[in-house]
């Protein structure tokens, strides 16, 4: 499914099957997740060029390995990081590869992505999928689950019993952030403006509180803002307890966070961003799923040919949880 130009819709197109170059692999794609990052790729906001196959949170079986690739073989069950990193700079060598100083862009933006039967990526990006994890779910583990795991590992030092609020808790990242926060023993307030999503969050039963954001009965040790607009950022700051931390996980356009600096001093508050996850954290997220400690929350599944409808659903903001596109299952031949 190729997007011909920035802002265009994906169209079914016949392309030559890619073959791996040195240090690369090709993967027969089983499934690929769809979230708001995809919309940024479609409009060109993630860089790269067009025409382009989008799709970055994928899973599948290794198809072919290129010259010099010795640690993967055809048939291996895999997912991947969607950051094209150098593997050699200070950040790459210290497990914070998403800060790579020689960053090469994103899978599904700088190079063709996974809304195709075969994808070609650097072998370095692959992460093995344990037998206990369904390949249909593994792609969303690599983004929607690994990203909040990075928050808990690297950006917060949450203690058991702390209140953690998740803003935009009904979205694909939000609902998985609620799930991951629970695994560290936090008490979780799921904040969601959409009434249908609040109902779904209540039914899911992972959060201790489900709020609409108009009222904060608690002060929070941490607020993780998955929406990141001017209103939610201001609201997040007000919800912090003394010593609290705001983590900006999502962002909308060029919205700004404006706060009185004196509040930072008087409350010893911390404001930080968070950026995706390392391959090591993707592997950890897969292990949590394999151990049954977290379950990927899939809102809907679509065949690849229905990708235009998936894009519309993502844009509408109405989808609960993560959307999965079944690439291997082609209902329209
Ligand atoms: Zn690097």
PDB file of N, CA and C in Angstrom, residues 132-213:
ATOM      1  N   UNK A 132       5.867 -17.543  22.981  1.00  0.00           N
ATOM      2  CA  UNK A 132       4.595 -17.348  23.683  1.00  0.00           C
ATOM      3  C   UNK A 132       3.831 -16.107  23.193  1.00  0.00           C
ATOM      4  N   UNK A 133       4.493 -15.254  22.410  1.00  0.00           N
ATOM      5  CA  UNK A 133       3.843 -14.013  21.956  1.00  0.00           C
ATOM      6  C   UNK A 133       3.340 -14.204  20.531  1.00  0.00           C
ATOM      7  N   UNK A 134       2.053 -13.929  20.344  1.00  0.00           N
ATOM      8  CA  UNK A 134       1.456 -14.020  19.000  1.00  0.00           C
ATOM      9  C   UNK A 134       2.128 -13.003  18.077  1.00  0.00           C
ATOM     10  N   UNK A 135       2.501 -13.449  16.875  1.00  0.00           N
ATOM     11  CA  UNK A 135       3.100 -12.492  15.938  1.00  0.00           C
ATOM     12  C   UNK A 135       2.126 -11.366  15.596  1.00  0.00           C
ATOM     13  N   UNK A 136       0.832 -11.678  15.591  1.00  0.00           N
ATOM     14  CA  UNK A 136      -0.166 -10.651  15.264  1.00  0.00           C
ATOM     15  C   UNK A 136      -0.126  -9.493  16.263  1.00  0.00           C
ATOM     16  N   UNK A 137       0.361  -9.756  17.489  1.00  0.00           N
ATOM     17  CA  UNK A 137       0.416  -8.712  18.522  1.00  0.00           C
ATOM     18  C   UNK A 137       1.811  -8.114  18.690  1.00  0.00           C
ATOM     19  N   UNK A 138       2.834  -8.798  18.197  1.00  0.00           N
ATOM     20  CA  UNK A 138       4.218  -8.425  18.519  1.00  0.00           C
ATOM     21  C   UNK A 138       4.586  -7.040  18.000  1.00  0.00           C
ATOM     22  N   UNK A 139       4.009  -6.653  16.868  1.00  0.00           N
ATOM     23  CA  UNK A 139       4.325  -5.351  16.304  1.00  0.00           C
ATOM     24  C   UNK A 139       3.924  -4.217  17.234  1.00  0.00           C
ATOM     25  N   UNK A 140       2.761  -4.320  17.855  1.00  0.00           N
ATOM     26  CA  UNK A 140       2.330  -3.233  18.742  1.00  0.00           C
ATOM     27  C   UNK A 140       3.104  -3.274  20.061  1.00  0.00           C
ATOM     28  N   UNK A 141       3.622  -4.446  20.418  1.00  0.00           N
ATOM     29  CA  UNK A 141       4.490  -4.500  21.607  1.00  0.00           C
ATOM     30  C   UNK A 141       5.729  -3.650  21.372  1.00  0.00           C
ATOM     31  N   UNK A 142       6.256  -3.681  20.142  1.00  0.00           N
ATOM     32  CA  UNK A 142       7.493  -2.976  19.811  1.00  0.00           C
ATOM     33  C   UNK A 142       7.352  -1.459  19.871  1.00  0.00           C
ATOM     34  N   UNK A 143       6.143  -0.931  19.841  1.00  0.00           N
ATOM     35  CA  UNK A 143       5.981   0.516  19.948  1.00  0.00           C
ATOM     36  C   UNK A 143       5.062   0.865  21.119  1.00  0.00           C
ATOM     37  N   UNK A 144       3.801   0.464  21.033  1.00  0.00           N
ATOM     38  CA  UNK A 144       2.808   0.913  22.022  1.00  0.00           C
ATOM     39  C   UNK A 144       3.098   0.403  23.427  1.00  0.00           C
ATOM     40  N   UNK A 145       3.790  -0.721  23.570  1.00  0.00           N
ATOM     41  CA  UNK A 145       4.144  -1.230  24.902  1.00  0.00           C
ATOM     42  C   UNK A 145       5.569  -0.863  25.313  1.00  0.00           C
ATOM     43  N   UNK A 146       6.495  -0.917  24.357  1.00  0.00           N
ATOM     44  CA  UNK A 146       7.889  -0.611  24.695  1.00  0.00           C
ATOM     45  C   UNK A 146       8.062   0.866  25.054  1.00  0.00           C
ATOM     46  N   UNK A 147       7.287   1.742  24.421  1.00  0.00           N
ATOM     47  CA  UNK A 147       7.423   3.177  24.683  1.00  0.00           C
ATOM     48  C   UNK A 147       7.100   3.526  26.141  1.00  0.00           C
ATOM     49  N   UNK A 148       5.967   3.077  26.690  1.00  0.00           N
ATOM     50  CA  UNK A 148       5.742   3.348  28.125  1.00  0.00           C
ATOM     51  C   UNK A 148       6.688   2.577  29.042  1.00  0.00           C
ATOM     52  N   UNK A 149       7.189   1.429  28.601  1.00  0.00           N
ATOM     53  CA  UNK A 149       8.174   0.722  29.421  1.00  0.00           C
ATOM     54  C   UNK A 149       9.432   1.582  29.582  1.00  0.00           C
ATOM     55  N   UNK A 150       9.819   2.264  28.512  1.00  0.00           N
ATOM     56  CA  UNK A 150      10.960   3.192  28.570  1.00  0.00           C
ATOM     57  C   UNK A 150      10.689   4.321  29.569  1.00  0.00           C
ATOM     58  N   UNK A 151       9.442   4.802  29.593  1.00  0.00           N
ATOM     59  CA  UNK A 151       9.085   5.849  30.564  1.00  0.00           C
ATOM     60  C   UNK A 151       9.350   5.352  31.983  1.00  0.00           C
ATOM     61  N   UNK A 152       8.863   4.144  32.273  1.00  0.00           N
ATOM     62  CA  UNK A 152       8.993   3.606  33.630  1.00  0.00           C
ATOM     63  C   UNK A 152      10.451   3.255  33.961  1.00  0.00           C
ATOM     64  N   UNK A 153      11.204   2.784  32.944  1.00  0.00           N
ATOM     65  CA  UNK A 153      12.614   2.410  33.154  1.00  0.00           C
ATOM     66  C   UNK A 153      13.521   3.615  33.328  1.00  0.00           C
ATOM     67  N   UNK A 154      13.321   4.605  32.447  1.00  0.00           N
ATOM     68  CA  UNK A 154      14.332   5.654  32.272  1.00  0.00           C
ATOM     69  C   UNK A 154      13.897   7.039  32.722  1.00  0.00           C
ATOM     70  N   UNK A 155      12.623   7.349  32.616  1.00  0.00           N
ATOM     71  CA  UNK A 155      12.206   8.732  32.824  1.00  0.00           C
ATOM     72  C   UNK A 155      11.557   8.964  34.180  1.00  0.00           C
ATOM     73  N   UNK A 156      11.190   7.894  34.860  1.00  0.00           N
ATOM     74  CA  UNK A 156      10.522   8.013  36.157  1.00  0.00           C
ATOM     75  C   UNK A 156      11.169   7.061  37.145  1.00  0.00           C
ATOM     76  N   UNK A 157      11.056   7.403  38.427  1.00  0.00           N
ATOM     77  CA  UNK A 157      11.456   6.435  39.453  1.00  0.00           C
ATOM     78  C   UNK A 157      10.248   6.241  40.370  1.00  0.00           C
ATOM     79  N   UNK A 158       9.248   5.574  39.811  1.00  0.00           N
ATOM     80  CA  UNK A 158       7.972   5.400  40.510  1.00  0.00           C
ATOM     81  C   UNK A 158       8.100   4.342  41.597  1.00  0.00           C
ATOM     82  N   UNK A 159       7.572   4.660  42.779  1.00  0.00           N
ATOM     83  CA  UNK A 159       7.540   3.676  43.862  1.00  0.00           C
ATOM     84  C   UNK A 159       6.142   3.083  43.969  1.00  0.00           C
ATOM     85  N   UNK A 160       6.086   1.857  44.466  1.00  0.00           N
ATOM     86  CA  UNK A 160       4.796   1.183  44.625  1.00  0.00           C
ATOM     87  C   UNK A 160       3.864   2.077  45.439  1.00  0.00           C
ATOM     88  N   UNK A 161       2.637   2.204  44.982  1.00  0.00           N
ATOM     89  CA  UNK A 161       1.650   3.009  45.686  1.00  0.00           C
ATOM     90  C   UNK A 161       1.566   4.457  45.224  1.00  0.00           C
ATOM     91  N   UNK A 162       2.564   4.924  44.464  1.00  0.00           N
ATOM     92  CA  UNK A 162       2.507   6.284  43.914  1.00  0.00           C
ATOM     93  C   UNK A 162       1.314   6.409  42.970  1.00  0.00           C
ATOM     94  N   UNK A 163       0.719   7.599  42.977  1.00  0.00           N
ATOM     95  CA  UNK A 163      -0.311   7.872  41.965  1.00  0.00           C
ATOM     96  C   UNK A 163       0.353   8.338  40.675  1.00  0.00           C
ATOM     97  N   UNK A 164       0.030   7.665  39.573  1.00  0.00           N
ATOM     98  CA  UNK A 164       0.496   8.060  38.241  1.00  0.00           C
ATOM     99  C   UNK A 164      -0.738   8.310  37.390  1.00  0.00           C
ATOM    100  N   UNK A 165      -0.821   9.506  36.802  1.00  0.00           N
ATOM    101  CA  UNK A 165      -1.943   9.807  35.910  1.00  0.00           C
ATOM    102  C   UNK A 165      -1.493   9.674  34.465  1.00  0.00           C
ATOM    103  N   UNK A 166      -2.357   9.135  33.632  1.00  0.00           N
ATOM    104  CA  UNK A 166      -2.080   8.998  32.199  1.00  0.00           C
ATOM    105  C   UNK A 166      -3.127   9.815  31.454  1.00  0.00           C
ATOM    106  N   UNK A 167      -2.661  10.858  30.761  1.00  0.00           N
ATOM    107  CA  UNK A 167      -3.572  11.721  29.997  1.00  0.00           C
ATOM    108  C   UNK A 167      -3.711  11.167  28.578  1.00  0.00           C
ATOM    109  N   UNK A 168      -4.942  11.034  28.118  1.00  0.00           N
ATOM    110  CA  UNK A 168      -5.188  10.404  26.816  1.00  0.00           C
ATOM    111  C   UNK A 168      -5.121   8.897  26.956  1.00  0.00           C
ATOM    112  N   UNK A 169      -5.680   8.400  28.070  1.00  0.00           N
ATOM    113  CA  UNK A 169      -5.502   6.992  28.452  1.00  0.00           C
ATOM    114  C   UNK A 169      -6.247   6.019  27.546  1.00  0.00           C
ATOM    115  N   UNK A 170      -7.159   6.504  26.714  1.00  0.00           N
ATOM    116  CA  UNK A 170      -7.912   5.598  25.853  1.00  0.00           C
ATOM    117  C   UNK A 170      -7.268   5.352  24.503  1.00  0.00           C
ATOM    118  N   UNK A 171      -6.175   6.095  24.199  1.00  0.00           N
ATOM    119  CA  UNK A 171      -5.498   5.903  22.916  1.00  0.00           C
ATOM    120  C   UNK A 171      -4.585   4.689  22.954  1.00  0.00           C
ATOM    121  N   UNK A 172      -3.961   4.397  21.825  1.00  0.00           N
ATOM    122  CA  UNK A 172      -3.108   3.211  21.713  1.00  0.00           C
ATOM    123  C   UNK A 172      -1.932   3.245  22.666  1.00  0.00           C
ATOM    124  N   UNK A 173      -1.266   4.395  22.756  1.00  0.00           N
ATOM    125  CA  UNK A 173      -0.161   4.507  23.701  1.00  0.00           C
ATOM    126  C   UNK A 173      -0.685   4.632  25.123  1.00  0.00           C
ATOM    127  N   UNK A 174      -1.773   5.394  25.290  1.00  0.00           N
ATOM    128  CA  UNK A 174      -2.306   5.657  26.623  1.00  0.00           C
ATOM    129  C   UNK A 174      -2.708   4.395  27.354  1.00  0.00           C
ATOM    130  N   UNK A 175      -3.443   3.546  26.688  1.00  0.00           N
ATOM    131  CA  UNK A 175      -3.965   2.357  27.362  1.00  0.00           C
ATOM    132  C   UNK A 175      -2.824   1.408  27.738  1.00  0.00           C
ATOM    133  N   UNK A 176      -1.780   1.361  26.915  1.00  0.00           N
ATOM    134  CA  UNK A 176      -0.625   0.526  27.250  1.00  0.00           C
ATOM    135  C   UNK A 176       0.227   1.168  28.344  1.00  0.00           C
ATOM    136  N   UNK A 177       0.201   2.503  28.411  1.00  0.00           N
ATOM    137  CA  UNK A 177       0.902   3.190  29.507  1.00  0.00           C
ATOM    138  C   UNK A 177       0.220   2.868  30.836  1.00  0.00           C
ATOM    139  N   UNK A 178      -1.101   2.843  30.843  1.00  0.00           N
ATOM    140  CA  UNK A 178      -1.840   2.432  32.047  1.00  0.00           C
ATOM    141  C   UNK A 178      -1.407   1.026  32.459  1.00  0.00           C
ATOM    142  N   UNK A 179      -1.336   0.119  31.492  1.00  0.00           N
ATOM    143  CA  UNK A 179      -0.992  -1.282  31.794  1.00  0.00           C
ATOM    144  C   UNK A 179       0.423  -1.406  32.353  1.00  0.00           C
ATOM    145  N   UNK A 180       1.366  -0.666  31.746  1.00  0.00           N
ATOM    146  CA  UNK A 180       2.767  -0.765  32.185  1.00  0.00           C
ATOM    147  C   UNK A 180       2.929  -0.144  33.580  1.00  0.00           C
ATOM    148  N   UNK A 181       2.245   0.980  33.827  1.00  0.00           N
ATOM    149  CA  UNK A 181       2.342   1.621  35.149  1.00  0.00           C
ATOM    150  C   UNK A 181       1.869   0.669  36.246  1.00  0.00           C
ATOM    151  N   UNK A 182       0.859  -0.127  35.910  1.00  0.00           N
ATOM    152  CA  UNK A 182       0.363  -1.099  36.881  1.00  0.00           C
ATOM    153  C   UNK A 182       1.426  -2.138  37.258  1.00  0.00           C
ATOM    154  N   UNK A 183       2.282  -2.506  36.295  1.00  0.00           N
ATOM    155  CA  UNK A 183       3.276  -3.561  36.560  1.00  0.00           C
ATOM    156  C   UNK A 183       4.332  -3.111  37.562  1.00  0.00           C
ATOM    157  N   UNK A 184       4.512  -1.782  37.762  1.00  0.00           N
ATOM    158  CA  UNK A 184       5.487  -1.323  38.757  1.00  0.00           C
ATOM    159  C   UNK A 184       4.801  -1.000  40.081  1.00  0.00           C
ATOM    160  N   UNK A 185       3.525  -1.344  40.188  1.00  0.00           N
ATOM    161  CA  UNK A 185       2.823  -1.178  41.462  1.00  0.00           C
ATOM    162  C   UNK A 185       2.237   0.197  41.688  1.00  0.00           C
ATOM    163  N   UNK A 186       2.221   1.034  40.642  1.00  0.00           N
ATOM    164  CA  UNK A 186       1.634   2.364  40.775  1.00  0.00           C
ATOM    165  C   UNK A 186       0.115   2.269  40.871  1.00  0.00           C
ATOM    166  N   UNK A 187      -0.473   3.270  41.555  1.00  0.00           N
ATOM    167  CA  UNK A 187      -1.922   3.450  41.453  1.00  0.00           C
ATOM    168  C   UNK A 187      -2.142   4.366  40.251  1.00  0.00           C
ATOM    169  N   UNK A 188      -3.056   3.995  39.385  1.00  0.00           N
ATOM    170  CA  UNK A 188      -3.152   4.676  38.096  1.00  0.00           C
ATOM    171  C   UNK A 188      -4.486   5.397  37.942  1.00  0.00           C
ATOM    172  N   UNK A 189      -4.402   6.688  37.588  1.00  0.00           N
ATOM    173  CA  UNK A 189      -5.581   7.455  37.195  1.00  0.00           C
ATOM    174  C   UNK A 189      -5.570   7.580  35.677  1.00  0.00           C
ATOM    175  N   UNK A 190      -6.564   7.012  35.029  1.00  0.00           N
ATOM    176  CA  UNK A 190      -6.681   7.091  33.577  1.00  0.00           C
ATOM    177  C   UNK A 190      -7.545   8.297  33.229  1.00  0.00           C
ATOM    178  N   UNK A 191      -6.960   9.277  32.537  1.00  0.00           N
ATOM    179  CA  UNK A 191      -7.675  10.509  32.210  1.00  0.00           C
ATOM    180  C   UNK A 191      -7.983  10.515  30.720  1.00  0.00           C
ATOM    181  N   UNK A 192      -9.261  10.665  30.404  1.00  0.00           N
ATOM    182  CA  UNK A 192      -9.682  10.536  29.006  1.00  0.00           C
ATOM    183  C   UNK A 192     -10.907  11.430  28.797  1.00  0.00           C
ATOM    184  N   UNK A 193     -10.864  12.285  27.756  1.00  0.00           N
ATOM    185  CA  UNK A 193     -11.968  13.222  27.531  1.00  0.00           C
ATOM    186  C   UNK A 193     -13.141  12.571  26.793  1.00  0.00           C
ATOM    187  N   UNK A 194     -12.890  11.478  26.086  1.00  0.00           N
ATOM    188  CA  UNK A 194     -13.922  10.813  25.282  1.00  0.00           C
ATOM    189  C   UNK A 194     -14.718   9.830  26.160  1.00  0.00           C
ATOM    190  N   UNK A 195     -16.037  10.043  26.237  1.00  0.00           N
ATOM    191  CA  UNK A 195     -16.880   9.251  27.149  1.00  0.00           C
ATOM    192  C   UNK A 195     -16.877   7.762  26.783  1.00  0.00           C
ATOM    193  N   UNK A 196     -16.912   7.435  25.489  1.00  0.00           N
ATOM    194  CA  UNK A 196     -16.901   6.023  25.080  1.00  0.00           C
ATOM    195  C   UNK A 196     -15.603   5.343  25.511  1.00  0.00           C
ATOM    196  N   UNK A 197     -14.496   6.076  25.385  1.00  0.00           N
ATOM    197  CA  UNK A 197     -13.205   5.497  25.780  1.00  0.00           C
ATOM    198  C   UNK A 197     -13.123   5.362  27.304  1.00  0.00           C
ATOM    199  N   UNK A 198     -13.737   6.310  28.025  1.00  0.00           N
ATOM    200  CA  UNK A 198     -13.761   6.170  29.501  1.00  0.00           C
ATOM    201  C   UNK A 198     -14.519   4.902  29.894  1.00  0.00           C
ATOM    202  N   UNK A 199     -15.613   4.638  29.197  1.00  0.00           N
ATOM    203  CA  UNK A 199     -16.395   3.430  29.467  1.00  0.00           C
ATOM    204  C   UNK A 199     -15.538   2.184  29.202  1.00  0.00           C
ATOM    205  N   UNK A 200     -14.812   2.203  28.084  1.00  0.00           N
ATOM    206  CA  UNK A 200     -13.955   1.054  27.749  1.00  0.00           C
ATOM    207  C   UNK A 200     -12.843   0.875  28.779  1.00  0.00           C
ATOM    208  N   UNK A 201     -12.297   1.995  29.260  1.00  0.00           N
ATOM    209  CA  UNK A 201     -11.246   1.926  30.289  1.00  0.00           C
ATOM    210  C   UNK A 201     -11.798   1.344  31.586  1.00  0.00           C
ATOM    211  N   UNK A 202     -12.998   1.740  31.945  1.00  0.00           N
ATOM    212  CA  UNK A 202     -13.630   1.213  33.157  1.00  0.00           C
ATOM    213  C   UNK A 202     -13.840  -0.292  33.017  1.00  0.00           C
ATOM    214  N   UNK A 203     -14.321  -0.713  31.845  1.00  0.00           N
ATOM    215  CA  UNK A 203     -14.561  -2.143  31.607  1.00  0.00           C
ATOM    216  C   UNK A 203     -13.261  -2.943  31.606  1.00  0.00           C
ATOM    217  N   UNK A 204     -12.195  -2.323  31.138  1.00  0.00           N
ATOM    218  CA  UNK A 204     -10.899  -2.992  31.091  1.00  0.00           C
ATOM    219  C   UNK A 204     -10.388  -3.278  32.509  1.00  0.00           C
ATOM    220  N   UNK A 205     -10.695  -2.358  33.430  1.00  0.00           N
ATOM    221  CA  UNK A 205     -10.402  -2.612  34.843  1.00  0.00           C
ATOM    222  C   UNK A 205      -8.948  -2.482  35.247  1.00  0.00           C
ATOM    223  N   UNK A 206      -8.112  -1.838  34.437  1.00  0.00           N
ATOM    224  CA  UNK A 206      -6.694  -1.715  34.788  1.00  0.00           C
ATOM    225  C   UNK A 206      -6.405  -0.494  35.658  1.00  0.00           C
ATOM    226  N   UNK A 207      -7.229   0.549  35.540  1.00  0.00           N
ATOM    227  CA  UNK A 207      -6.966   1.802  36.249  1.00  0.00           C
ATOM    228  C   UNK A 207      -7.702   1.825  37.585  1.00  0.00           C
ATOM    229  N   UNK A 208      -7.083   2.488  38.581  1.00  0.00           N
ATOM    230  CA  UNK A 208      -7.736   2.649  39.879  1.00  0.00           C
ATOM    231  C   UNK A 208      -8.812   3.731  39.819  1.00  0.00           C
ATOM    232  N   UNK A 209      -8.594   4.722  38.964  1.00  0.00           N
ATOM    233  CA  UNK A 209      -9.564   5.797  38.767  1.00  0.00           C
ATOM    234  C   UNK A 209      -9.666   6.072  37.268  1.00  0.00           C
ATOM    235  N   UNK A 210     -10.869   6.368  36.802  1.00  0.00           N
ATOM    236  CA  UNK A 210     -11.048   6.829  35.426  1.00  0.00           C
ATOM    237  C   UNK A 210     -11.666   8.219  35.514  1.00  0.00           C
ATOM    238  N   UNK A 211     -10.957   9.226  34.981  1.00  0.00           N
ATOM    239  CA  UNK A 211     -11.372  10.626  35.127  1.00  0.00           C
ATOM    240  C   UNK A 211     -11.548  11.273  33.757  1.00  0.00           C
ATOM    241  N   UNK A 212     -12.361  12.360  33.734  1.00  0.00           N
ATOM    242  CA  UNK A 212     -12.507  13.086  32.466  1.00  0.00           C
ATOM    243  C   UNK A 212     -11.591  14.324  32.402  1.00  0.00           C
ATOM    244  N   UNK A 213     -10.833  14.562  33.460  1.00  0.00           N
ATOM    245  CA  UNK A 213      -9.874  15.673  33.449  1.00  0.00           C
ATOM    246  C   UNK A 213     -10.434  16.971  34.000  1.00  0.00           C
TER     247      UNK A 213
END
